[in-house]
Amino acid sequence: MANALTIGRVADAAGCKAQTIRYYEQIGLLPAPPRSEGNQRLYDDAAIQRLSFIRHARQLGFPLQAIRDLISLSDRPEQTCEAADAIARQQLADVDRRIRRLQALRHELERMIEQCKGGRIADCLVIETLGDHGLCDVDDHGDAEKTNRNAQRPPKSLGRW
Amino acid sequence: MANALTIGRVADAAGCKAQTIRYYEQIGLLPAPPRSEGNQRLYDDAAIQRLSFIRHARQLGFPLQAIRDLISLSDRPEQTCEAADAIARQQLADVDRRIRRLQALRHELERMIEQCKGGRIADCLVIETLGDHGLCDVDDHGDAEKTNRNAQRPPKSLGRW
DNA sequence: GATACAAGCTACAGTAACTGTTGGTTCAAG
DNA sequence: CTTGAACCAACAGTTACTGTAGCTTGTATC
């Protein structure tokens, strides 16, 4: 069937920008489609499906490399899906880690804000708390937000730098 | 007092890399410190404190721009801390949004994995689910992971692209 | 057929917040 | 005096795109 779609339609269908589609093509995540006489890309339904797959996986937080792996897996449909399962499990573990960490952050932020009674900057606990890692309940190890730390305890007040 | 520290010590104290400190200096987040005769940066305790502030705020997920704002606030200690409070509240709202979203992701990932009973790729639900946004409970609006979407419902099976 | 405007094209720069690399200098220890 | 670690500047690379510039193509209207 010759229902050939231009890039904009496909972008709308998959919920991304035309630029993004070209980008995926450029990095080899999408195959280069045929072109019209005027050199415009023409897509079919299979392309939309593959793009939707990619977008959906991205929304689930899979990095492009993992998506690449999943795609290459799905090109060998007779194998067991152990590997796909492993990728998904990894992603789940990652999401779990991020949730736990964000909850710790949330906690500290809330405490910070609660204590701030709208005084002057000089006594602002938001600012003071940020200078003082010792009171912090954030525990970070190997996170998506790649942090590392090792804080000393500074004197209580920040004052002027 | 002349307890002058080289960049490596400061990096250890604040839990970051020397590179990062130079980067912060470069973008104006840290003032350029004096140098030794051999052109090496020499820091004092105030610098460590400021750096700790920055690192801690970063661990809490504040973007550098927000940190910049907080620093410039703290340079005017006689104002009210309304603005600092607002920044923190914003950050909290952001963290909340991210947590909610990650929990939705977690949910879908878990379902995906649970359903995958180790068959062949051809029937793998991990892969199939990713191709099918219609089953998805992920709802995304204005997120840190800047996604947008608008999916159509593709036919049930992916098969070959 | 002329014109206007949207949508497409390529190529490149920019984003955040760093990290890594290269190739050279300085410092402290032995 | 010689290692070797720590420092220096400058720049490239990372991730996953997004934005811009300057052009061409496609479509709708007059």
GROMACS .gro file of C-alpha atoms (C1' of nucleotides) in nm:
model
  382
    1MET     CA    1   0.000   0.000   0.000
    2ALA     CA    2   0.125   0.337  -0.098
    3ASN     CA    3   0.009   0.531   0.208
    4ALA     CA    4   0.330   0.725   0.222
    5LEU     CA    5   0.358   0.974   0.504
    6THR     CA    6   0.580   1.275   0.528
    7ILE     CA    7   0.791   1.324   0.831
    8GLY     CA    8   0.556   1.569   0.997
    9ARG     CA    9   0.265   1.325   0.998
   10VAL     CA   10   0.483   1.056   1.143
   11ALA     CA   11   0.609   1.294   1.406
   12ASP     CA   12   0.255   1.381   1.504
   13ALA     CA   13   0.155   1.017   1.515
   14ALA     CA   14   0.443   0.922   1.740
   15GLY     CA   15   0.436   1.237   1.948
   16CYS     CA   16   0.776   1.374   1.871
   17LYS     CA   17   0.935   1.631   1.646
   18ALA     CA   18   1.048   1.584   1.290
   19GLN     CA   19   1.396   1.676   1.404
   20THR     CA   20   1.393   1.389   1.646
   21ILE     CA   21   1.305   1.145   1.371
   22ARG     CA   22   1.590   1.269   1.156
   23TYR     CA   23   1.813   1.239   1.456
   24TYR     CA   24   1.711   0.878   1.512
   25GLU     CA   25   1.781   0.806   1.151
   26GLN     CA   26   2.118   0.972   1.178
   27ILE     CA   27   2.223   0.761   1.473
   28GLY     CA   28   2.094   0.449   1.308
   29LEU     CA   29   1.796   0.384   1.530
   30LEU     CA   30   1.558   0.419   1.240
   31PRO     CA   31   1.636   0.296   0.889
   32ALA     CA   32   1.660   0.560   0.620
   33PRO     CA   33   1.326   0.563   0.441
   34PRO     CA   34   1.278   0.607   0.067
   35ARG     CA   35   1.250   0.960  -0.062
   36SER     CA   36   1.011   1.141  -0.288
   37GLU     CA   37   1.127   1.296  -0.615
   38GLY     CA   38   1.179   1.615  -0.425
   39ASN     CA   39   1.399   1.436  -0.172
   40GLN     CA   40   1.148   1.424   0.110
   41ARG     CA   41   1.134   1.123   0.339
   42LEU     CA   42   0.838   0.892   0.289
   43TYR     CA   43   0.737   0.662   0.570
   44ASP     CA   44   0.503   0.366   0.599
   45ASP     CA   45   0.320   0.212   0.892
   46ALA     CA   46   0.611  -0.007   0.991
   47ALA     CA   47   0.822   0.302   1.041
   48ILE     CA   48   0.556   0.454   1.262
   49GLN     CA   49   0.546   0.139   1.464
   50ARG     CA   50   0.917   0.131   1.514
   51LEU     CA   51   0.920   0.495   1.608
   52SER     CA   52   0.637   0.442   1.854
   53PHE     CA   53   0.834   0.162   2.007
   54ILE     CA   54   1.131   0.389   2.052
   55ARG     CA   55   0.928   0.676   2.191
   56HIS     CA   56   0.746   0.455   2.431
   57ALA     CA   57   1.065   0.301   2.557
   58ARG     CA   58   1.210   0.647   2.599
   59GLN     CA   59   0.909   0.750   2.803
   60LEU     CA   60   0.979   0.453   3.024
   61GLY     CA   61   1.325   0.589   3.076
   62PHE     CA   62   1.517   0.338   2.869
   63PRO     CA   63   1.838   0.492   2.734
   64LEU     CA   64   1.885   0.478   2.361
   65GLN     CA   65   2.148   0.210   2.394
   66ALA     CA   66   1.902  -0.020   2.569
   67ILE     CA   67   1.649   0.051   2.298
   68ARG     CA   68   1.907  -0.035   2.039
   69ASP     CA   69   1.962  -0.365   2.217
   70LEU     CA   70   1.590  -0.436   2.231
   71ILE     CA   71   1.553  -0.365   1.864
   72SER     CA   72   1.836  -0.590   1.767
   73LEU     CA   73   1.683  -0.859   1.988
   74SER     CA   74   1.352  -0.829   1.816
   75ASP     CA   75   1.527  -0.890   1.489
   76ARG     CA   76   1.599  -1.243   1.608
   77PRO     CA   77   1.252  -1.361   1.702
   78GLU     CA   78   1.346  -1.723   1.759
   79GLN     CA   79   1.568  -1.661   2.058
   80THR     CA   80   1.442  -1.664   2.412
   81CYS     CA   81   1.351  -1.328   2.550
   82GLU     CA   82   1.579  -1.361   2.847
   83ALA     CA   83   1.787  -1.072   2.729
   84ALA     CA   84   1.489  -0.844   2.680
   85ASP     CA   85   1.371  -0.939   3.023
   86ALA     CA   86   1.710  -0.855   3.169
   87ILE     CA   87   1.709  -0.514   3.008
   88ALA     CA   88   1.365  -0.442   3.146
   89ARG     CA   89   1.465  -0.562   3.492
   90GLN     CA   90   1.767  -0.341   3.486
   91GLN     CA   91   1.551  -0.051   3.395
   92LEU     CA   92   1.316  -0.133   3.678
   93ALA     CA   93   1.600  -0.143   3.927
   94ASP     CA   94   1.717   0.188   3.799
   95VAL     CA   95   1.376   0.344   3.835
   96ASP     CA   96   1.353   0.209   4.187
   97ARG     CA   97   1.683   0.362   4.277
   98ARG     CA   98   1.575   0.695   4.138
   99ILE     CA   99   1.248   0.687   4.326
  100ARG     CA  100   1.416   0.612   4.655
  101ARG     CA  101   1.660   0.889   4.605
  102LEU     CA  102   1.400   1.141   4.505
  103GLN     CA  103   1.202   1.055   4.813
  104ALA     CA  104   1.499   1.133   5.031
  105LEU     CA  105   1.541   1.461   4.850
  106ARG     CA  106   1.175   1.537   4.894
  107HIS     CA  107   1.207   1.478   5.261
  108GLU     CA  108   1.490   1.717   5.305
  109LEU     CA  109   1.336   1.982   5.087
  110GLU     CA  110   1.015   1.964   5.282
  111ARG     CA  111   1.194   2.002   5.609
  112MET     CA  112   1.387   2.294   5.472
  113ILE     CA  113   1.077   2.472   5.357
  114GLU     CA  114   0.880   2.401   5.668
  115GLN     CA  115   1.143   2.559   5.883
  116CYS     CA  116   1.160   2.872   5.675
  117LYS     CA  117   0.933   3.120   5.844
  118GLY     CA  118   0.987   3.407   5.609
  119GLY     CA  119   1.251   3.591   5.803
  120ARG     CA  120   1.547   3.767   5.653
  121ILE     CA  121   1.798   3.602   5.425
  122ALA     CA  122   2.054   3.625   5.699
  123ASP     CA  123   1.859   3.366   5.898
  124CYS     CA  124   1.711   3.175   5.609
  125LEU     CA  125   1.711   2.808   5.682
  126VAL     CA  126   1.678   2.714   5.319
  127ILE     CA  127   2.011   2.870   5.252
  128GLU     CA  128   2.163   2.761   5.576
  129THR     CA  129   2.053   2.403   5.533
  130LEU     CA  130   2.204   2.389   5.192
  131GLY     CA  131   2.539   2.489   5.332
  132ASP     CA  132   2.526   2.219   5.590
  133HIS     CA  133   2.543   1.869   5.464
  134GLY     CA  134   2.575   1.726   5.810
  135LEU     CA  135   2.202   1.749   5.873
  136CYS     CA  136   2.126   1.586   5.546
  137ASP     CA  137   1.953   1.251   5.511
  138VAL     CA  138   2.040   1.214   5.148
  139ASP     CA  139   2.239   0.904   5.087
  140ASP     CA  140   2.373   0.870   4.741
  141HIS     CA  141   2.541   0.580   4.578
  142GLY     CA  142   2.566   0.525   4.207
  143ASP     CA  143   2.270   0.723   4.092
  144ALA     CA  144   2.137   0.843   3.762
  145GLU     CA  145   2.218   1.195   3.875
  146LYS     CA  146   2.579   1.084   3.913
  147THR     CA  147   2.667   1.252   4.238
  148ASN     CA  148   2.937   1.168   4.478
  149ARG     CA  149   3.020   1.318   4.805
  150ASN     CA  150   3.211   1.307   5.118
  151ALA     CA  151   3.122   1.614   5.309
  152GLN     CA  152   3.286   1.767   5.604
  153ARG     CA  153   3.082   1.953   5.859
  154PRO     CA  154   3.114   2.323   5.812
  155PRO     CA  155   3.051   2.565   6.098
  156LYS     CA  156   2.685   2.636   6.151
  157SER     CA  157   2.642   2.970   5.981
  158LEU     CA  158   2.719   3.064   5.629
  159GLY     CA  159   2.741   3.439   5.658
  160ARG     CA  160   2.941   3.600   5.385
  161TRP     CA  161   3.161   3.416   5.145
  162MET     CA  162   4.506   3.271   5.827
  163ALA     CA  163   4.712   3.115   5.559
  164ASN     CA  164   4.563   2.767   5.554
  165ALA     CA  165   4.570   2.760   5.180
  166LEU     CA  166   4.441   2.446   5.016
  167THR     CA  167   4.511   2.318   4.671
  168ILE     CA  168   4.227   2.223   4.447
  169GLY     CA  169   4.254   1.852   4.516
  170ARG     CA  170   4.205   1.895   4.889
  171VAL     CA  171   3.905   2.114   4.833
  172ALA     CA  172   3.763   1.864   4.590
  173ASP     CA  173   3.800   1.587   4.846
  174ALA     CA  174   3.643   1.800   5.115
  175ALA     CA  175   3.343   1.884   4.903
  176GLY     CA  176   3.312   1.546   4.739
  177CYS     CA  177   3.367   1.642   4.381
  178LYS     CA  178   3.643   1.644   4.125
  179ALA     CA  179   3.900   1.913   4.072
  180GLN     CA  180   3.768   1.946   3.719
  181THR     CA  181   3.428   2.030   3.854
  182ILE     CA  182   3.568   2.307   4.068
  183ARG     CA  183   3.748   2.459   3.772
  184TYR     CA  184   3.426   2.430   3.579
  185TYR     CA  185   3.232   2.614   3.847
  186GLU     CA  186   3.493   2.885   3.843
  187GLN     CA  187   3.472   2.906   3.468
  188ILE     CA  188   3.097   2.957   3.468
  189GLY     CA  189   3.122   3.209   3.747
  190LEU     CA  190   2.970   3.002   4.025
  191LEU     CA  191   3.286   3.018   4.227
  192PRO     CA  192   3.512   3.322   4.242
  193ALA     CA  193   3.859   3.282   4.099
  194PRO     CA  194   4.088   3.218   4.395
  195PRO     CA  195   4.438   3.357   4.432
  196ARG     CA  196   4.720   3.154   4.285
  197SER     CA  197   5.051   3.030   4.412
  198GLU     CA  198   5.376   3.138   4.252
  199GLY     CA  199   5.354   2.830   4.036
  200ASN     CA  200   5.005   2.932   3.922
  201GLN     CA  201   4.811   2.683   4.128
  202ARG     CA  202   4.479   2.777   4.282
  203LEU     CA  203   4.480   2.835   4.656
  204TYR     CA  204   4.153   2.813   4.843
  205ASP     CA  205   4.044   2.905   5.192
  206ASP     CA  206   3.762   2.781   5.415
  207ALA     CA  207   3.510   3.021   5.270
  208ALA     CA  208   3.563   2.868   4.930
  209ILE     CA  209   3.508   2.522   5.070
  210GLN     CA  210   3.189   2.642   5.227
  211ARG     CA  211   3.059   2.790   4.910
  212LEU     CA  212   3.149   2.482   4.718
  213SER     CA  213   2.977   2.262   4.975
  214PHE     CA  214   2.670   2.473   4.940
  215ILE     CA  215   2.672   2.424   4.569
  216ARG     CA  216   2.734   2.051   4.589
  217HIS     CA  217   2.465   2.001   4.844
  218ALA     CA  218   2.214   2.196   4.643
  219ARG     CA  219   2.310   1.993   4.338
  220GLN     CA  220   2.251   1.673   4.532
  221LEU     CA  221   1.906   1.804   4.610
  222GLY     CA  222   1.851   1.842   4.240
  223PHE     CA  223   1.866   2.218   4.216
  224PRO     CA  224   1.982   2.325   3.872
  225LEU     CA  225   2.285   2.550   3.860
  226GLN     CA  226   2.071   2.847   3.770
  227ALA     CA  227   1.867   2.808   4.087
  228ILE     CA  228   2.188   2.780   4.282
  229ARG     CA  229   2.313   3.094   4.120
  230ASP     CA  230   1.994   3.266   4.232
  231LEU     CA  231   2.030   3.139   4.586
  232ILE     CA  232   2.387   3.259   4.602
  233SER     CA  233   2.300   3.602   4.481
  234LEU     CA  234   2.019   3.610   4.735
  235SER     CA  235   2.253   3.524   5.013
  236ASP     CA  236   2.467   3.817   4.913
  237ARG     CA  237   2.183   4.045   5.025
  238PRO     CA  238   2.125   3.917   5.377
  239GLU     CA  239   1.885   4.193   5.476
  240GLN     CA  240   1.611   4.097   5.237
  241THR     CA  241   1.335   3.858   5.327
  242CYS     CA  242   1.391   3.503   5.226
  243GLU     CA  243   1.072   3.480   5.032
  244ALA     CA  244   1.261   3.428   4.712
  245ALA     CA  245   1.476   3.152   4.854
  246ASP     CA  246   1.164   2.988   4.982
  247ALA     CA  247   1.004   3.010   4.639
  248ILE     CA  248   1.302   2.845   4.478
  249ALA     CA  249   1.293   2.563   4.727
  250ARG     CA  250   0.920   2.518   4.682
  251GLN     CA  251   0.961   2.503   4.311
  252GLN     CA  252   1.225   2.242   4.352
  253LEU     CA  253   0.997   2.044   4.578
  254ALA     CA  254   0.716   2.055   4.325
  255ASP     CA  255   0.955   1.937   4.063
  256VAL     CA  256   1.074   1.649   4.273
  257ASP     CA  257   0.714   1.554   4.341
  258ARG     CA  258   0.636   1.549   3.974
  259ARG     CA  259   0.934   1.333   3.903
  260ILE     CA  260   0.842   1.088   4.176
  261ARG     CA  261   0.489   1.051   4.051
  262ARG     CA  262   0.609   0.992   3.702
  263LEU     CA  263   0.869   0.741   3.802
  264GLN     CA  264   0.609   0.551   3.998
  265ALA     CA  265   0.393   0.524   3.690
  266LEU     CA  266   0.694   0.398   3.496
  267ARG     CA  267   0.771   0.151   3.768
  268HIS     CA  268   0.422   0.020   3.749
  269GLU     CA  269   0.433  -0.042   3.381
  270LEU     CA  270   0.777  -0.193   3.390
  271GLU     CA  271   0.673  -0.431   3.662
  272ARG     CA  272   0.369  -0.541   3.470
  273MET     CA  273   0.580  -0.590   3.161
  274ILE     CA  274   0.833  -0.804   3.342
  275GLU     CA  275   0.575  -1.005   3.528
  276GLN     CA  276   0.407  -1.103   3.209
  277CYS     CA  277   0.726  -1.215   3.044
  278LYS     CA  278   0.747  -1.585   3.106
  279GLY     CA  279   1.068  -1.649   2.923
  280GLY     CA  280   0.926  -1.755   2.590
  281ARG     CA  281   1.072  -1.665   2.256
  282ILE     CA  282   1.137  -1.312   2.140
  283ALA     CA  283   0.855  -1.349   1.895
  284ASP     CA  284   0.608  -1.354   2.183
  285CYS     CA  285   0.800  -1.137   2.424
  286LEU     CA  286   0.567  -0.910   2.607
  287VAL     CA  287   0.842  -0.672   2.706
  288ILE     CA  288   0.900  -0.594   2.345
  289GLU     CA  289   0.538  -0.608   2.250
  290THR     CA  290   0.433  -0.381   2.531
  291LEU     CA  291   0.686  -0.125   2.431
  292GLY     CA  292   0.540  -0.113   2.086
  293ASP     CA  293   0.195  -0.056   2.218
  294HIS     CA  294   0.136   0.266   2.393
  295GLY     CA  295  -0.234   0.205   2.420
  296LEU     CA  296  -0.190  -0.020   2.722
  297CYS     CA  297   0.029   0.230   2.890
  298ASP     CA  298  -0.058   0.407   3.212
  299VAL     CA  299   0.214   0.661   3.178
  300ASP     CA  300   0.080   1.006   3.173
  301ASP     CA  301   0.328   1.273   3.095
  302HIS     CA  302   0.292   1.643   3.110
  303GLY     CA  303   0.577   1.887   3.142
  304ASP     CA  304   0.833   1.663   3.295
  305ALA     CA  305   1.200   1.690   3.366
  306GLU     CA  306   1.253   1.421   3.104
  307LYS     CA  307   1.083   1.649   2.855
  308THR     CA  308   0.870   1.398   2.676
  309ASN     CA  309   0.559   1.454   2.478
  310ARG     CA  310   0.330   1.211   2.313
  311ASN     CA  311   0.013   1.152   2.140
  312ALA     CA  312   0.002   0.791   2.049
  313GLN     CA  313  -0.213   0.609   1.806
  314ARG     CA  314  -0.298   0.248   1.868
  315PRO     CA  315  -0.092   0.024   1.648
  316PRO     CA  316  -0.209  -0.328   1.563
  317LYS     CA  317  -0.140  -0.575   1.839
  318SER     CA  318   0.172  -0.748   1.720
  319LEU     CA  319   0.499  -0.598   1.619
  320GLY     CA  320   0.647  -0.876   1.415
  321ARG     CA  321   0.909  -0.761   1.174
  322TRP     CA  322   0.981  -0.400   1.091
  323DG     C1'  323   0.054   3.086  -1.412
  324DA     C1'  324   0.188   3.364  -1.007
  325DT     C1'  325   0.228   3.397  -0.545
  326DA     C1'  326   0.234   3.293  -0.068
  327DC     C1'  327   0.317   3.012   0.302
  328DA     C1'  328   0.377   2.577   0.532
  329DA     C1'  329   0.664   2.204   0.559
  330DG     C1'  330   1.062   1.982   0.414
  331DC     C1'  331   1.587   1.961   0.348
  332DT     C1'  332   2.107   1.982   0.530
  333DA     C1'  333   2.437   2.126   0.839
  334DC     C1'  334   2.574   2.301   1.236
  335DA     C1'  335   2.545   2.514   1.712
  336DG     C1'  336   2.364   2.487   2.163
  337DT     C1'  337   2.162   2.274   2.593
  338DA     C1'  338   2.300   2.079   3.124
  339DA     C1'  339   2.646   1.960   3.396
  340DC     C1'  340   2.986   1.782   3.395
  341DT     C1'  341   3.389   1.403   3.257
  342DG     C1'  342   3.782   1.264   2.995
  343DT     C1'  343   4.198   1.356   2.719
  344DT     C1'  344   4.619   1.564   2.585
  345DG     C1'  345   5.032   1.760   2.673
  346DG     C1'  346   5.273   2.022   2.941
  347DT     C1'  347   5.425   2.235   3.451
  348DT     C1'  348   5.492   2.229   3.955
  349DC     C1'  349   5.557   2.027   4.393
  350DA     C1'  350   5.698   1.714   4.767
  351DA     C1'  351   5.939   1.297   4.885
  352DG     C1'  352   6.326   1.013   4.882
  353DC     C1'  353   6.830   1.482   4.133
  354DT     C1'  354   6.487   1.215   4.000
  355DT     C1'  355   6.043   1.014   4.034
  356DG     C1'  356   5.558   1.048   4.045
  357DA     C1'  357   5.154   1.264   4.198
  358DA     C1'  358   4.905   1.667   4.156
  359DC     C1'  359   4.835   2.064   3.906
  360DC     C1'  360   4.758   2.369   3.467
  361DA     C1'  361   4.488   2.510   3.013
  362DA     C1'  362   4.228   2.392   2.636
  363DC     C1'  363   3.936   2.126   2.412
  364DA     C1'  364   3.650   1.702   2.286
  365DG     C1'  365   3.293   1.399   2.433
  366DT     C1'  366   2.874   1.260   2.687
  367DT     C1'  367   2.299   1.209   2.635
  368DA     C1'  368   1.916   1.297   2.384
  369DC     C1'  369   1.770   1.591   2.177
  370DT     C1'  370   1.628   2.121   2.027
  371DG     C1'  371   1.706   2.544   1.778
  372DT     C1'  372   1.878   2.818   1.394
  373DA     C1'  373   2.013   2.945   0.923
  374DG     C1'  374   1.953   2.928   0.464
  375DC     C1'  375   1.771   2.690   0.123
  376DT     C1'  376   1.407   2.384  -0.162
  377DT     C1'  377   0.960   2.156  -0.224
  378DG     C1'  378   0.472   2.109  -0.196
  379DT     C1'  379   0.015   2.284  -0.175
  380DA     C1'  380  -0.353   2.621  -0.170
  381DT     C1'  381  -0.535   3.035  -0.341
  382DC     C1'  382  -0.601   3.407  -0.675
   0.00000   0.00000   0.00000
